[in-house]
Amino acid sequence: MRREYLESMQADGPREFIQACDELKNCKYVLAENKIAALLKSVADNKQLYSMFGTIMYGFDYKRVFNTCVAGRGFALPLDKKKAIALVFRVLLDVDSGKMPLKNFLEAYFYCDLINESYARFALEVIAPFESYCKEYFSSGGNLVGGADDDGDGAYESDGDMFQDSLKADALTCVNDLSDVADSSITGAVDRAEFAACLDGLTKAIRTRGYGDVISAFIGVKYAVAYFFGGNEIVAGIFKKLEYDIKHISE
């Protein structure tokens, strides 16, 4: 089973992702957000890659690790390669979702007089090692040799249940994000309550061990999102992530 998994990874998994990393590393600031979106899409479109990143993100304390990497106006990746991968991947997710605008991040930790110089520092100090660590991670089947703060391999064992738990956690985060948007944008109390009921039904289905009701609950949310939000781009981005999670939770 593990051999077949690794063979499928070697055949079609990391090639597009590594190419996307390389393009992100070498582009100018003006193109960076599009390149980040392309990199994340290469993960979302490949189940093996998504599984491996889900495994490495499992149990990762983003806020704590991020804070330990900040020193004044500087930012340095952790010595542990797995934590470095998880941290950069989460930073890219936050940039892509708009939670942490790239310009703000660069000005805070990679400041130079010119924005392209700031981005060049970021590409050299963050994206280049991220790409290198990911190559090593893929080629070793997830058995990276960590740095001084390595927590050991046990927490990163690839496991089907762990992947499912990661998908569930991500899906619940998406549901919470939809709830936050609804609270601030759906004006009618009855409409808000109706949308909240749909989200509550999906939340309960996700949290159960059996996934028989997940799809039916998700379809209710899908129609509610279309009705209340139409072409809202922020909601569309959240929903796309939720849809991917639900699809693989229910397989």
JSON list of C-alpha atoms in Angstrom, two decimals, residues 49-196:
[
{"chain": "A", "resi": 49, "resn": "LEU", "atom": "CA", "xyz": [-0.33, 16.00, -2.31]},
{"chain": "A", "resi": 50, "resn": "TYR", "atom": "CA", "xyz": [-3.35, 17.16, -0.31]},
{"chain": "A", "resi": 51, "resn": "SER", "atom": "CA", "xyz": [-3.00, 14.11, 1.92]},
{"chain": "A", "resi": 52, "resn": "MET", "atom": "CA", "xyz": [0.68, 14.72, 2.56]},
{"chain": "A", "resi": 53, "resn": "PHE", "atom": "CA", "xyz": [0.13, 18.36, 3.41]},
{"chain": "A", "resi": 54, "resn": "GLY", "atom": "CA", "xyz": [-2.83, 17.39, 5.57]},
{"chain": "A", "resi": 55, "resn": "THR", "atom": "CA", "xyz": [-0.56, 15.03, 7.48]},
{"chain": "A", "resi": 56, "resn": "ILE", "atom": "CA", "xyz": [2.19, 17.57, 8.01]},
{"chain": "A", "resi": 57, "resn": "MET", "atom": "CA", "xyz": [-0.33, 20.22, 9.11]},
{"chain": "A", "resi": 58, "resn": "TYR", "atom": "CA", "xyz": [-2.01, 17.89, 11.61]},
{"chain": "A", "resi": 59, "resn": "GLY", "atom": "CA", "xyz": [-1.57, 19.21, 15.16]},
{"chain": "A", "resi": 60, "resn": "PHE", "atom": "CA", "xyz": [0.51, 22.15, 13.96]},
{"chain": "A", "resi": 61, "resn": "ASP", "atom": "CA", "xyz": [0.29, 25.15, 16.31]},
{"chain": "A", "resi": 62, "resn": "TYR", "atom": "CA", "xyz": [0.45, 27.93, 13.73]},
{"chain": "A", "resi": 63, "resn": "LYS", "atom": "CA", "xyz": [0.23, 30.93, 16.05]},
{"chain": "A", "resi": 64, "resn": "ARG", "atom": "CA", "xyz": [2.87, 29.63, 18.46]},
{"chain": "A", "resi": 65, "resn": "VAL", "atom": "CA", "xyz": [5.36, 28.69, 15.73]},
{"chain": "A", "resi": 66, "resn": "PHE", "atom": "CA", "xyz": [4.74, 31.94, 13.82]},
{"chain": "A", "resi": 67, "resn": "ASN", "atom": "CA", "xyz": [5.43, 33.98, 16.95]},
{"chain": "A", "resi": 68, "resn": "THR", "atom": "CA", "xyz": [8.67, 32.13, 17.65]},
{"chain": "A", "resi": 69, "resn": "CYS", "atom": "CA", "xyz": [9.86, 32.94, 14.12]},
{"chain": "A", "resi": 70, "resn": "VAL", "atom": "CA", "xyz": [9.36, 36.69, 14.54]},
{"chain": "A", "resi": 71, "resn": "ALA", "atom": "CA", "xyz": [12.20, 38.74, 15.98]},
{"chain": "A", "resi": 72, "resn": "GLY", "atom": "CA", "xyz": [11.50, 42.46, 15.79]},
{"chain": "A", "resi": 73, "resn": "ARG", "atom": "CA", "xyz": [11.13, 43.22, 12.09]},
{"chain": "A", "resi": 74, "resn": "GLY", "atom": "CA", "xyz": [12.77, 39.96, 11.09]},
{"chain": "A", "resi": 75, "resn": "PHE", "atom": "CA", "xyz": [11.31, 36.56, 10.24]},
{"chain": "A", "resi": 76, "resn": "ALA", "atom": "CA", "xyz": [13.25, 33.28, 10.23]},
{"chain": "A", "resi": 77, "resn": "LEU", "atom": "CA", "xyz": [11.94, 29.79, 9.49]},
{"chain": "A", "resi": 78, "resn": "PRO", "atom": "CA", "xyz": [12.15, 27.15, 12.24]},
{"chain": "A", "resi": 79, "resn": "LEU", "atom": "CA", "xyz": [15.04, 24.71, 12.07]},
{"chain": "A", "resi": 80, "resn": "ASP", "atom": "CA", "xyz": [12.63, 21.78, 12.02]},
{"chain": "A", "resi": 81, "resn": "LYS", "atom": "CA", "xyz": [11.92, 21.21, 8.33]},
{"chain": "A", "resi": 82, "resn": "LYS", "atom": "CA", "xyz": [8.42, 19.83, 8.86]},
{"chain": "A", "resi": 83, "resn": "LYS", "atom": "CA", "xyz": [7.45, 22.83, 10.92]},
{"chain": "A", "resi": 84, "resn": "ALA", "atom": "CA", "xyz": [8.96, 25.09, 8.27]},
{"chain": "A", "resi": 85, "resn": "ILE", "atom": "CA", "xyz": [6.85, 23.46, 5.55]},
{"chain": "A", "resi": 86, "resn": "ALA", "atom": "CA", "xyz": [3.71, 23.70, 7.67]},
{"chain": "A", "resi": 87, "resn": "LEU", "atom": "CA", "xyz": [4.39, 27.33, 8.57]},
{"chain": "A", "resi": 88, "resn": "VAL", "atom": "CA", "xyz": [5.04, 28.52, 5.02]},
{"chain": "A", "resi": 89, "resn": "PHE", "atom": "CA", "xyz": [2.06, 26.59, 3.67]},
{"chain": "A", "resi": 90, "resn": "ARG", "atom": "CA", "xyz": [-0.20, 28.21, 6.27]},
{"chain": "A", "resi": 91, "resn": "VAL", "atom": "CA", "xyz": [1.24, 31.67, 5.52]},
{"chain": "A", "resi": 92, "resn": "LEU", "atom": "CA", "xyz": [0.47, 31.14, 1.83]},
{"chain": "A", "resi": 93, "resn": "LEU", "atom": "CA", "xyz": [-3.07, 30.05, 2.69]},
{"chain": "A", "resi": 94, "resn": "ASP", "atom": "CA", "xyz": [-3.58, 33.21, 4.75]},
{"chain": "A", "resi": 95, "resn": "VAL", "atom": "CA", "xyz": [-2.21, 35.39, 1.95]},
{"chain": "A", "resi": 96, "resn": "ASP", "atom": "CA", "xyz": [-4.44, 33.68, -0.62]},
{"chain": "A", "resi": 97, "resn": "SER", "atom": "CA", "xyz": [-7.55, 34.02, 1.56]},
{"chain": "A", "resi": 98, "resn": "GLY", "atom": "CA", "xyz": [-6.85, 37.69, 2.27]},
{"chain": "A", "resi": 99, "resn": "LYS", "atom": "CA", "xyz": [-6.40, 37.16, 6.01]},
{"chain": "A", "resi": 100, "resn": "MET", "atom": "CA", "xyz": [-2.81, 38.39, 5.76]},
{"chain": "A", "resi": 101, "resn": "PRO", "atom": "CA", "xyz": [-2.18, 40.65, 2.73]},
{"chain": "A", "resi": 102, "resn": "LEU", "atom": "CA", "xyz": [1.16, 39.89, 1.14]},
{"chain": "A", "resi": 103, "resn": "LYS", "atom": "CA", "xyz": [2.17, 43.56, 1.07]},
{"chain": "A", "resi": 104, "resn": "ASN", "atom": "CA", "xyz": [1.58, 43.89, 4.83]},
{"chain": "A", "resi": 105, "resn": "PHE", "atom": "CA", "xyz": [3.58, 40.72, 5.53]},
{"chain": "A", "resi": 106, "resn": "LEU", "atom": "CA", "xyz": [6.50, 41.90, 3.39]},
{"chain": "A", "resi": 107, "resn": "GLU", "atom": "CA", "xyz": [6.52, 45.38, 4.92]},
{"chain": "A", "resi": 108, "resn": "ALA", "atom": "CA", "xyz": [6.41, 43.94, 8.43]},
{"chain": "A", "resi": 109, "resn": "TYR", "atom": "CA", "xyz": [9.22, 41.37, 8.12]},
{"chain": "A", "resi": 110, "resn": "PHE", "atom": "CA", "xyz": [11.12, 41.86, 4.84]},
{"chain": "A", "resi": 111, "resn": "TYR", "atom": "CA", "xyz": [11.12, 45.62, 4.47]},
{"chain": "A", "resi": 112, "resn": "CYS", "atom": "CA", "xyz": [13.18, 47.27, 1.74]},
{"chain": "A", "resi": 113, "resn": "ASP", "atom": "CA", "xyz": [12.74, 50.61, 0.00]},
{"chain": "A", "resi": 114, "resn": "LEU", "atom": "CA", "xyz": [11.31, 48.88, -3.07]},
{"chain": "A", "resi": 115, "resn": "ILE", "atom": "CA", "xyz": [8.53, 46.28, -2.83]},
{"chain": "A", "resi": 116, "resn": "ASN", "atom": "CA", "xyz": [10.24, 44.04, -5.38]},
{"chain": "A", "resi": 117, "resn": "GLU", "atom": "CA", "xyz": [13.35, 43.99, -3.20]},
{"chain": "A", "resi": 118, "resn": "SER", "atom": "CA", "xyz": [11.20, 43.02, -0.21]},
{"chain": "A", "resi": 119, "resn": "TYR", "atom": "CA", "xyz": [9.65, 40.24, -2.24]},
{"chain": "A", "resi": 120, "resn": "ALA", "atom": "CA", "xyz": [13.06, 39.05, -3.45]},
{"chain": "A", "resi": 121, "resn": "ARG", "atom": "CA", "xyz": [14.14, 38.67, 0.21]},
{"chain": "A", "resi": 122, "resn": "PHE", "atom": "CA", "xyz": [10.96, 36.75, 0.99]},
{"chain": "A", "resi": 123, "resn": "ALA", "atom": "CA", "xyz": [11.50, 34.48, -2.03]},
{"chain": "A", "resi": 124, "resn": "LEU", "atom": "CA", "xyz": [15.12, 33.78, -1.02]},
{"chain": "A", "resi": 125, "resn": "GLU", "atom": "CA", "xyz": [14.58, 33.33, 2.73]},
{"chain": "A", "resi": 126, "resn": "VAL", "atom": "CA", "xyz": [11.16, 31.65, 2.74]},
{"chain": "A", "resi": 127, "resn": "ILE", "atom": "CA", "xyz": [10.08, 30.21, -0.61]},
{"chain": "A", "resi": 128, "resn": "ALA", "atom": "CA", "xyz": [13.47, 28.78, -1.64]},
{"chain": "A", "resi": 129, "resn": "PRO", "atom": "CA", "xyz": [13.93, 26.69, 1.54]},
{"chain": "A", "resi": 130, "resn": "PHE", "atom": "CA", "xyz": [10.24, 25.74, 1.45]},
{"chain": "A", "resi": 131, "resn": "GLU", "atom": "CA", "xyz": [10.70, 24.37, -2.07]},
{"chain": "A", "resi": 132, "resn": "SER", "atom": "CA", "xyz": [13.85, 22.51, -1.05]},
{"chain": "A", "resi": 133, "resn": "TYR", "atom": "CA", "xyz": [12.24, 20.98, 2.04]},
{"chain": "A", "resi": 134, "resn": "CYS", "atom": "CA", "xyz": [9.17, 19.93, 0.04]},
{"chain": "A", "resi": 135, "resn": "LYS", "atom": "CA", "xyz": [11.35, 18.18, -2.55]},
{"chain": "A", "resi": 136, "resn": "GLU", "atom": "CA", "xyz": [13.06, 16.28, 0.26]},
{"chain": "A", "resi": 137, "resn": "TYR", "atom": "CA", "xyz": [9.71, 15.53, 1.90]},
{"chain": "A", "resi": 138, "resn": "PHE", "atom": "CA", "xyz": [8.22, 14.10, -1.29]},
{"chain": "A", "resi": 139, "resn": "SER", "atom": "CA", "xyz": [11.28, 12.05, -2.22]},
{"chain": "A", "resi": 140, "resn": "SER", "atom": "CA", "xyz": [11.59, 10.58, 1.28]},
{"chain": "A", "resi": 141, "resn": "GLY", "atom": "CA", "xyz": [7.92, 9.67, 1.56]},
{"chain": "A", "resi": 142, "resn": "GLY", "atom": "CA", "xyz": [7.46, 12.03, 4.51]},
{"chain": "A", "resi": 143, "resn": "ASN", "atom": "CA", "xyz": [10.54, 10.97, 6.48]},
{"chain": "A", "resi": 144, "resn": "LEU", "atom": "CA", "xyz": [12.33, 14.30, 6.79]},
{"chain": "A", "resi": 145, "resn": "VAL", "atom": "CA", "xyz": [15.32, 14.69, 9.05]},
{"chain": "A", "resi": 146, "resn": "GLY", "atom": "CA", "xyz": [14.34, 17.55, 11.35]},
{"chain": "A", "resi": 147, "resn": "GLY", "atom": "CA", "xyz": [16.43, 20.27, 12.93]},
{"chain": "A", "resi": 148, "resn": "ALA", "atom": "CA", "xyz": [17.16, 21.08, 16.55]},
{"chain": "A", "resi": 149, "resn": "ASP", "atom": "CA", "xyz": [13.51, 21.46, 17.55]},
{"chain": "A", "resi": 150, "resn": "ASP", "atom": "CA", "xyz": [12.26, 18.31, 15.84]},
{"chain": "A", "resi": 151, "resn": "ASP", "atom": "CA", "xyz": [9.35, 16.72, 17.72]},
{"chain": "A", "resi": 152, "resn": "GLY", "atom": "CA", "xyz": [10.08, 13.26, 16.34]},
{"chain": "A", "resi": 153, "resn": "ASP", "atom": "CA", "xyz": [8.51, 11.31, 13.50]},
{"chain": "A", "resi": 154, "resn": "GLY", "atom": "CA", "xyz": [5.59, 9.86, 15.41]},
{"chain": "A", "resi": 155, "resn": "ALA", "atom": "CA", "xyz": [3.36, 12.91, 15.18]},
{"chain": "A", "resi": 156, "resn": "TYR", "atom": "CA", "xyz": [3.76, 12.95, 11.42]},
{"chain": "A", "resi": 157, "resn": "GLU", "atom": "CA", "xyz": [2.98, 9.34, 10.55]},
{"chain": "A", "resi": 158, "resn": "SER", "atom": "CA", "xyz": [0.81, 9.24, 7.44]},
{"chain": "A", "resi": 159, "resn": "ASP", "atom": "CA", "xyz": [-2.50, 7.65, 8.36]},
{"chain": "A", "resi": 160, "resn": "GLY", "atom": "CA", "xyz": [-5.95, 7.52, 6.78]},
{"chain": "A", "resi": 161, "resn": "ASP", "atom": "CA", "xyz": [-7.74, 8.47, 9.98]},
{"chain": "A", "resi": 162, "resn": "MET", "atom": "CA", "xyz": [-5.32, 11.37, 10.50]},
{"chain": "A", "resi": 163, "resn": "PHE", "atom": "CA", "xyz": [-6.08, 12.63, 6.99]},
{"chain": "A", "resi": 164, "resn": "GLN", "atom": "CA", "xyz": [-9.80, 12.38, 7.67]},
{"chain": "A", "resi": 165, "resn": "ASP", "atom": "CA", "xyz": [-9.40, 14.30, 10.93]},
{"chain": "A", "resi": 166, "resn": "SER", "atom": "CA", "xyz": [-7.42, 17.00, 9.11]},
{"chain": "A", "resi": 167, "resn": "LEU", "atom": "CA", "xyz": [-10.12, 17.30, 6.45]},
{"chain": "A", "resi": 168, "resn": "LYS", "atom": "CA", "xyz": [-12.82, 17.52, 9.11]},
{"chain": "A", "resi": 169, "resn": "ALA", "atom": "CA", "xyz": [-10.94, 20.24, 10.99]},
{"chain": "A", "resi": 170, "resn": "ASP", "atom": "CA", "xyz": [-10.45, 22.23, 7.79]},
{"chain": "A", "resi": 171, "resn": "ALA", "atom": "CA", "xyz": [-14.12, 21.81, 6.83]},
{"chain": "A", "resi": 172, "resn": "LEU", "atom": "CA", "xyz": [-15.27, 23.02, 10.26]},
{"chain": "A", "resi": 173, "resn": "THR", "atom": "CA", "xyz": [-13.01, 26.06, 9.90]},
{"chain": "A", "resi": 174, "resn": "CYS", "atom": "CA", "xyz": [-14.68, 26.81, 6.56]},
{"chain": "A", "resi": 175, "resn": "VAL", "atom": "CA", "xyz": [-18.12, 26.46, 8.17]},
{"chain": "A", "resi": 176, "resn": "ASN", "atom": "CA", "xyz": [-17.09, 28.91, 10.90]},
{"chain": "A", "resi": 177, "resn": "ASP", "atom": "CA", "xyz": [-15.80, 31.34, 8.26]},
{"chain": "A", "resi": 178, "resn": "LEU", "atom": "CA", "xyz": [-19.15, 31.14, 6.42]},
{"chain": "A", "resi": 179, "resn": "SER", "atom": "CA", "xyz": [-20.94, 31.78, 9.70]},
{"chain": "A", "resi": 180, "resn": "ASP", "atom": "CA", "xyz": [-18.83, 34.87, 10.36]},
{"chain": "A", "resi": 181, "resn": "VAL", "atom": "CA", "xyz": [-19.56, 36.25, 6.89]},
{"chain": "A", "resi": 182, "resn": "ALA", "atom": "CA", "xyz": [-23.27, 35.55, 7.29]},
{"chain": "A", "resi": 183, "resn": "ASP", "atom": "CA", "xyz": [-23.42, 37.34, 10.65]},
{"chain": "A", "resi": 184, "resn": "SER", "atom": "CA", "xyz": [-22.00, 40.49, 9.11]},
{"chain": "A", "resi": 185, "resn": "SER", "atom": "CA", "xyz": [-23.76, 40.46, 5.74]},
{"chain": "A", "resi": 186, "resn": "ILE", "atom": "CA", "xyz": [-27.20, 38.77, 6.00]},
{"chain": "A", "resi": 187, "resn": "THR", "atom": "CA", "xyz": [-29.43, 41.52, 7.33]},
{"chain": "A", "resi": 188, "resn": "GLY", "atom": "CA", "xyz": [-32.68, 39.69, 8.07]},
{"chain": "A", "resi": 189, "resn": "ALA", "atom": "CA", "xyz": [-32.88, 37.79, 11.36]},
{"chain": "A", "resi": 190, "resn": "VAL", "atom": "CA", "xyz": [-35.01, 35.03, 9.82]},
{"chain": "A", "resi": 191, "resn": "ASP", "atom": "CA", "xyz": [-32.60, 34.63, 6.90]},
{"chain": "A", "resi": 192, "resn": "ARG", "atom": "CA", "xyz": [-29.60, 34.52, 9.25]},
{"chain": "A", "resi": 193, "resn": "ALA", "atom": "CA", "xyz": [-31.31, 31.87, 11.35]},
{"chain": "A", "resi": 194, "resn": "GLU", "atom": "CA", "xyz": [-32.11, 29.80, 8.26]},
{"chain": "A", "resi": 195, "resn": "PHE", "atom": "CA", "xyz": [-28.53, 29.93, 7.04]},
{"chain": "A", "resi": 196, "resn": "ALA", "atom": "CA", "xyz": [-27.21, 29.17, 10.55]}
]
